[in-house]
Coordinates of C-alpha atoms and ligand atoms in Angstrom, one line a residue:
M18 CA -11.4 6.9 -10.8
M19 CA -13.4 4.1 -9.3
N20 CA -11.3 2.0 -6.7
S21 CA -9.5 -0.9 -8.3
D22 CA -11.1 -3.4 -5.8
Y23 CA -14.5 -1.6 -6.0
L24 CA -17.3 -4.1 -7.6
P25 CA -19.7 -2.4 -9.6
F26 CA -23.3 -3.2 -9.1
H27 CA -25.1 -6.3 -11.2
A28 CA -25.3 -5.4 -14.9
D29 CA -28.4 -7.8 -15.5
P30 CA -30.1 -9.0 -12.3
S31 CA -32.9 -11.5 -12.4
R32 CA -36.3 -10.6 -12.4
P33 CA -37.9 -11.5 -8.6
K34 CA -40.5 -14.2 -8.4
F35 CA -42.0 -12.1 -5.4
K36 CA -44.4 -9.8 -6.5
A37 CA -44.2 -6.5 -4.3
P38 CA -47.4 -5.1 -3.3
V39 CA -48.8 -1.8 -5.3
G40 CA -46.9 1.1 -4.1
A41 CA -44.0 -0.6 -2.8
V42 CA -41.1 1.4 -1.7
D43 CA -37.4 0.6 -1.7
A44 CA -36.4 2.7 1.3
H45 CA -32.8 2.2 1.3
C46 CA -30.5 2.9 -1.9
H47 CA -28.4 5.5 -3.2
V48 CA -27.3 7.6 -6.4
F49 CA -23.6 7.8 -7.4
G50 CA -22.5 10.6 -9.7
P51 CA -22.2 10.8 -12.5
A52 CA -18.8 12.2 -11.3
S53 CA -18.6 14.4 -14.3
N54 CA -22.0 16.4 -12.9
F55 CA -21.7 15.4 -9.2
P56 CA -18.0 15.1 -8.3
Y57 CA -17.3 12.7 -5.1
H58 CA -16.3 14.6 -2.0
P59 CA -12.7 15.2 -1.6
K60 CA -12.5 13.7 1.8
R61 CA -14.4 10.3 0.8
K62 CA -12.9 7.1 1.7
Y63 CA -14.1 5.4 -1.4
T64 CA -14.7 6.0 -5.2
P65 CA -17.5 4.1 -6.2
C66 CA -18.6 3.2 -9.7
D67 CA -20.9 5.8 -11.1
A68 CA -24.6 4.9 -10.5
P69 CA -26.8 7.5 -11.9
K70 CA -30.5 8.5 -11.0
E71 CA -31.8 7.0 -14.5
K72 CA -30.3 3.5 -13.5
L73 CA -31.9 3.7 -10.1
F74 CA -35.2 4.4 -11.5
A75 CA -35.1 1.7 -14.2
L76 CA -34.4 -0.9 -11.6
R77 CA -37.2 0.2 -9.5
D78 CA -39.8 -0.3 -12.2
Y79 CA -37.8 -3.6 -13.1
L80 CA -37.8 -5.1 -9.7
G81 CA -41.8 -3.9 -9.5
F82 CA -41.4 -1.2 -6.9
E83 CA -43.2 2.3 -7.2
R84 CA -40.8 4.5 -4.8
N85 CA -37.3 5.3 -3.6
V86 CA -35.9 6.9 -0.4
I87 CA -32.2 7.8 -1.5
V88 CA -29.7 7.8 1.1
Q89 CA -27.0 10.2 0.8
A90 CA -23.8 7.9 0.8
S91 CA -20.5 8.9 2.4
C92 CA -18.8 9.2 -1.0
H93 CA -20.7 12.3 -1.5
G94 CA -19.8 13.8 1.8
T95 CA -22.0 16.8 2.8
D96 CA -22.9 17.7 -1.0
N97 CA -26.4 16.7 -1.3
A98 CA -26.4 17.9 -5.2
A99 CA -26.9 14.8 -6.8
L100 CA -29.4 13.3 -4.2
V101 CA -31.5 16.5 -4.4
D102 CA -31.3 16.4 -8.4
A103 CA -32.7 12.9 -8.2
L104 CA -35.5 13.8 -6.2
E105 CA -36.2 16.6 -8.0
T106 CA -36.6 14.4 -11.4
A107 CA -38.7 11.6 -9.2
G108 CA -41.1 14.1 -7.7
E109 CA -43.6 12.4 -5.4
L110 CA -41.7 9.1 -6.5
A111 CA -39.0 9.6 -4.1
R112 CA -37.9 11.0 -0.8
G113 CA -34.4 11.6 0.6
V114 CA -32.2 11.4 3.4
A115 CA -29.3 13.8 3.6
V116 CA -26.1 14.2 5.3
V117 CA -25.7 17.9 6.5
D118 CA -22.9 20.0 8.3
P119 CA -23.9 21.7 11.6
A120 CA -23.3 25.0 10.1
I121 CA -26.2 24.4 7.6
T122 CA -28.7 27.3 7.4
G123 CA -32.8 27.0 8.0
E124 CA -33.0 28.4 4.3
E125 CA -30.7 25.3 2.8
L126 CA -32.8 23.1 5.0
K127 CA -36.3 24.2 3.9
A128 CA -35.0 23.9 0.0
M129 CA -33.9 20.4 0.7
D130 CA -37.5 19.8 2.4
K131 CA -38.9 21.1 -0.6
A132 CA -37.1 18.7 -2.9
G133 CA -38.5 15.7 -1.0
V134 CA -35.5 15.4 1.8
R135 CA -37.2 14.1 5.2
A136 CA -34.0 12.7 7.3
V137 CA -30.4 13.4 7.9
R138 CA -28.3 10.6 8.5
F139 CA -25.3 10.3 11.1
N140 CA -23.0 7.6 10.0
F141 CA -20.9 6.1 13.1
V142 CA -19.1 3.5 10.7
K143 CA -15.5 4.2 11.2
R144 CA -14.2 2.8 7.8
L145 CA -16.6 5.2 6.1
V146 CA -16.5 8.7 8.0
D147 CA -14.2 10.6 10.4
F148 CA -15.6 11.0 13.6
T149 CA -18.1 13.9 14.3
P150 CA -18.1 15.3 17.8
R151 CA -21.8 14.5 19.6
E152 CA -22.2 18.0 20.1
A153 CA -22.4 18.8 16.3
L154 CA -24.7 16.0 15.8
L155 CA -27.0 17.5 18.7
A156 CA -26.9 20.9 16.7
I157 CA -28.1 19.2 13.5
A158 CA -30.8 17.3 15.6
E159 CA -32.4 20.7 16.6
K160 CA -32.1 22.4 13.5
I161 CA -34.1 19.8 11.7
K162 CA -36.6 19.6 14.4
P163 CA -38.8 22.4 13.0
L164 CA -39.4 20.3 9.8
G165 CA -40.2 17.2 11.8
W166 CA -37.5 15.2 9.7
H167 CA -36.4 11.7 11.5
I168 CA -32.5 10.7 11.8
V169 CA -31.0 7.6 10.1
V170 CA -28.2 5.9 12.0
Y171 CA -25.7 3.9 10.6
F172 CA -23.2 1.6 12.9
E173 CA -21.9 -1.6 13.9
A174 CA -23.3 -4.0 16.4
P175 CA -20.4 -3.6 19.1
D176 CA -20.8 0.0 19.1
L177 CA -24.3 -0.2 20.0
E178 CA -23.8 -0.3 23.8
E179 CA -21.8 3.0 23.8
L180 CA -24.0 4.8 21.4
A181 CA -27.5 3.9 23.0
P182 CA -27.5 6.8 25.8
F183 CA -27.1 9.4 22.8
L184 CA -29.9 7.7 20.8
S185 CA -32.4 8.3 23.5
E186 CA -31.1 11.7 23.9
L187 CA -32.0 12.7 20.4
N188 CA -35.3 12.0 21.4
T189 CA -36.8 11.8 17.9
T190 CA -37.8 9.1 15.3
I191 CA -34.4 7.1 14.5
V192 CA -34.3 4.8 11.8
V193 CA -31.4 2.2 12.4
D194 CA -29.6 1.1 9.1
H195 CA -29.1 -2.5 8.3
M196 CA -30.5 -4.0 11.9
G197 CA -27.8 -2.7 13.5
R198 CA -25.4 -5.1 11.5
P199 CA -25.2 -8.0 13.9
D200 CA -22.7 -10.7 13.6
V201 CA -25.0 -13.4 12.1
A202 CA -22.5 -16.2 13.1
K203 CA -23.5 -15.5 16.8
G204 CA -27.2 -16.3 16.2
V205 CA -30.3 -14.2 17.3
D206 CA -30.1 -15.2 20.6
H207 CA -26.6 -13.5 21.4
A208 CA -26.6 -10.4 23.6
D209 CA -25.5 -8.0 20.9
F210 CA -28.9 -8.9 18.9
Q211 CA -31.0 -9.1 22.2
R212 CA -29.4 -5.4 23.0
F213 CA -30.9 -4.4 19.9
I214 CA -34.3 -5.8 20.0
D215 CA -34.4 -4.3 23.7
L216 CA -33.5 -0.9 22.5
M217 CA -36.5 -1.2 20.1
K218 CA -38.9 -2.6 22.8
N219 CA -38.0 0.3 25.4
N220 CA -38.1 2.8 22.7
G221 CA -41.1 3.1 20.4
K222 CA -39.4 6.0 18.2
I223 CA -36.8 3.5 17.1
W224 CA -37.2 1.9 13.7
T225 CA -34.9 -0.3 11.8
K226 CA -34.2 -1.2 7.9
V227 CA -34.3 -5.0 7.6
S228 CA -31.8 -4.7 4.9
C229 CA -28.3 -5.8 3.3
P230 CA -28.4 -9.8 3.7
E231 CA -25.4 -9.3 1.1
R232 CA -23.4 -7.6 3.7
L233 CA -24.1 -9.7 6.7
T234 CA -24.2 -13.2 5.4
Q235 CA -21.4 -15.5 5.9
T236 CA -22.4 -17.9 3.1
P237 CA -23.1 -15.5 0.0
P238 CA -24.7 -15.6 -2.3
N239 CA -27.2 -17.4 -0.1
Y240 CA -28.7 -15.2 2.5
S241 CA -30.6 -17.8 4.7
D242 CA -28.3 -17.2 7.8
V243 CA -29.7 -13.6 7.8
V244 CA -33.2 -14.6 7.6
P245 CA -33.9 -15.4 11.4
F246 CA -32.8 -11.8 12.2
A247 CA -34.8 -9.7 9.8
R248 CA -37.7 -12.2 10.6
M249 CA -37.6 -11.6 14.3
L250 CA -37.5 -7.8 13.8
V251 CA -40.5 -7.7 11.2
E252 CA -42.7 -10.0 13.6
T253 CA -42.0 -8.2 16.8
F254 CA -42.0 -4.6 15.4
P255 CA -44.1 -4.8 12.4
D256 CA -45.0 -0.9 12.2
R257 CA -41.5 0.0 12.6
V258 CA -39.7 -1.9 9.9
L259 CA -38.5 -0.5 6.5
W260 CA -37.0 -2.7 3.5
G261 CA -34.5 -1.6 0.8
T262 CA -32.3 -2.9 -1.7
D263 CA -28.8 -0.8 -0.9
W264 CA -28.3 -0.2 -4.4
P265 CA -25.6 -0.1 -6.0
H266 CA -24.4 -1.9 -2.8
P267 CA -21.0 0.2 -2.2
N268 CA -17.7 -1.6 -1.0
M269 CA -19.0 -5.1 -1.6
K270 CA -16.0 -7.5 -1.1
S271 CA -17.4 -10.9 -1.3
H272 CA -20.0 -10.8 -4.2
V273 CA -21.9 -8.9 -6.5
P274 CA -25.7 -9.1 -5.2
D275 CA -28.5 -9.8 -7.9
D276 CA -31.1 -7.4 -6.7
G277 CA -33.7 -9.6 -8.0
K278 CA -32.8 -12.3 -5.7
L279 CA -32.4 -9.8 -2.8
V280 CA -36.3 -8.9 -3.4
D281 CA -36.9 -12.5 -3.1
V282 CA -35.6 -12.8 0.3
I283 CA -38.8 -10.5 1.5
P284 CA -41.5 -13.4 1.8
E285 CA -38.9 -15.2 4.0
I286 CA -38.4 -12.2 6.5
A287 CA -42.3 -11.0 6.1
P288 CA -44.2 -14.1 5.5
T289 CA -47.7 -12.6 5.2
A290 CA -49.4 -10.4 3.0
E291 CA -50.1 -8.1 6.1
L292 CA -46.5 -7.9 7.2
Q293 CA -45.4 -7.2 3.5
Q294 CA -47.9 -4.4 3.0
K295 CA -46.4 -2.7 6.2
L296 CA -43.0 -3.4 5.3
L297 CA -43.0 -2.3 1.9
V298 CA -45.9 0.3 1.7
D299 CA -47.6 1.7 5.0
N300 CA -44.6 2.2 7.1
P301 CA -42.3 3.9 4.5
M302 CA -45.6 6.1 3.4
R303 CA -46.2 6.9 7.1
L304 CA -42.4 7.8 7.7
C305 CA -41.8 9.7 4.6
W306 CA -44.8 10.9 2.5
S307 CA -47.3 11.8 5.3
Ligands
0GY427 C1 -24.8 1.3 2.7 C2 -23.5 0.8 3.1 C3 -22.2 1.5 3.1 C4 -21.8 2.6 2.7 C5 -22.5 3.6 2.9 O1 -22.5 5.9 3.3 C6 -22.0 5.1 2.7 O2 -20.9 5.2 2.2 O3 -23.4 3.6 3.7 C7 -21.2 0.4 3.6 O4 -20.0 0.6 3.0 O5 -21.6 -0.7 4.5 O6 -25.9 1.3 3.5 O7 -24.6 1.8 1.3

């Protein structure tokens, strides 16, 4: 049963005014269940509303996008069956980010690679997952090396200082979810966000998703307070940024985001056609399809 305070995704999003370039990729979204086919993990921290692949692919078309990068979410734990099923349906139109156990075998990884998985996700957000020892994560990083996969990391801004040495130790391409979750009330000049900018300046292997204004804003559903953060990243690192809807927006408390309105934030954070092309097409294609 879905948690009683869980907000389901928007039933009727607006059609965006912004027209995405041909081949645009929604590089952060999820599939949940349906629980009848793909049960949620016994150790999950929340039970979402089912958000099956058919709904995701219909939204992709409705928003004017062509492809998805589907990210395994914590409610499915290390059981990637719903993700793999969605990837097999989508074929060339989707790639995946899995969550795996350190005991995973090379054969299992190869099968996921064949289905379209191109990364693993390390989640450090305490409300979502139990702590995983660093040695276990390093073991996973070693196992995926032969496949050329990258690593997606999810953490909150105050945790970056402690995590930074570990991220360099991984010595591979890393994608940081949701801009490292800055506290937007502090402004772009605050030491926490500047630490994140410095991290990207000093390590050319670190990318980020300029996603999730709906989680970061203090003024929902107006996302203008988040725009300066995303725009600074897009303009400073135009070749290492990705964008995603974060559909179906698990664990939202303040409001249910309108996905069309989220798409309409794109021209504010990437104001030129050239930046939009990199953010929505060239960067995700280079990372996940080449
Ligand atoms: C997101 C954000 C969240 C959830 C997860 O794995 C997850 O369950 O990532 C969140 O609650 O902030 O990217 O979907």
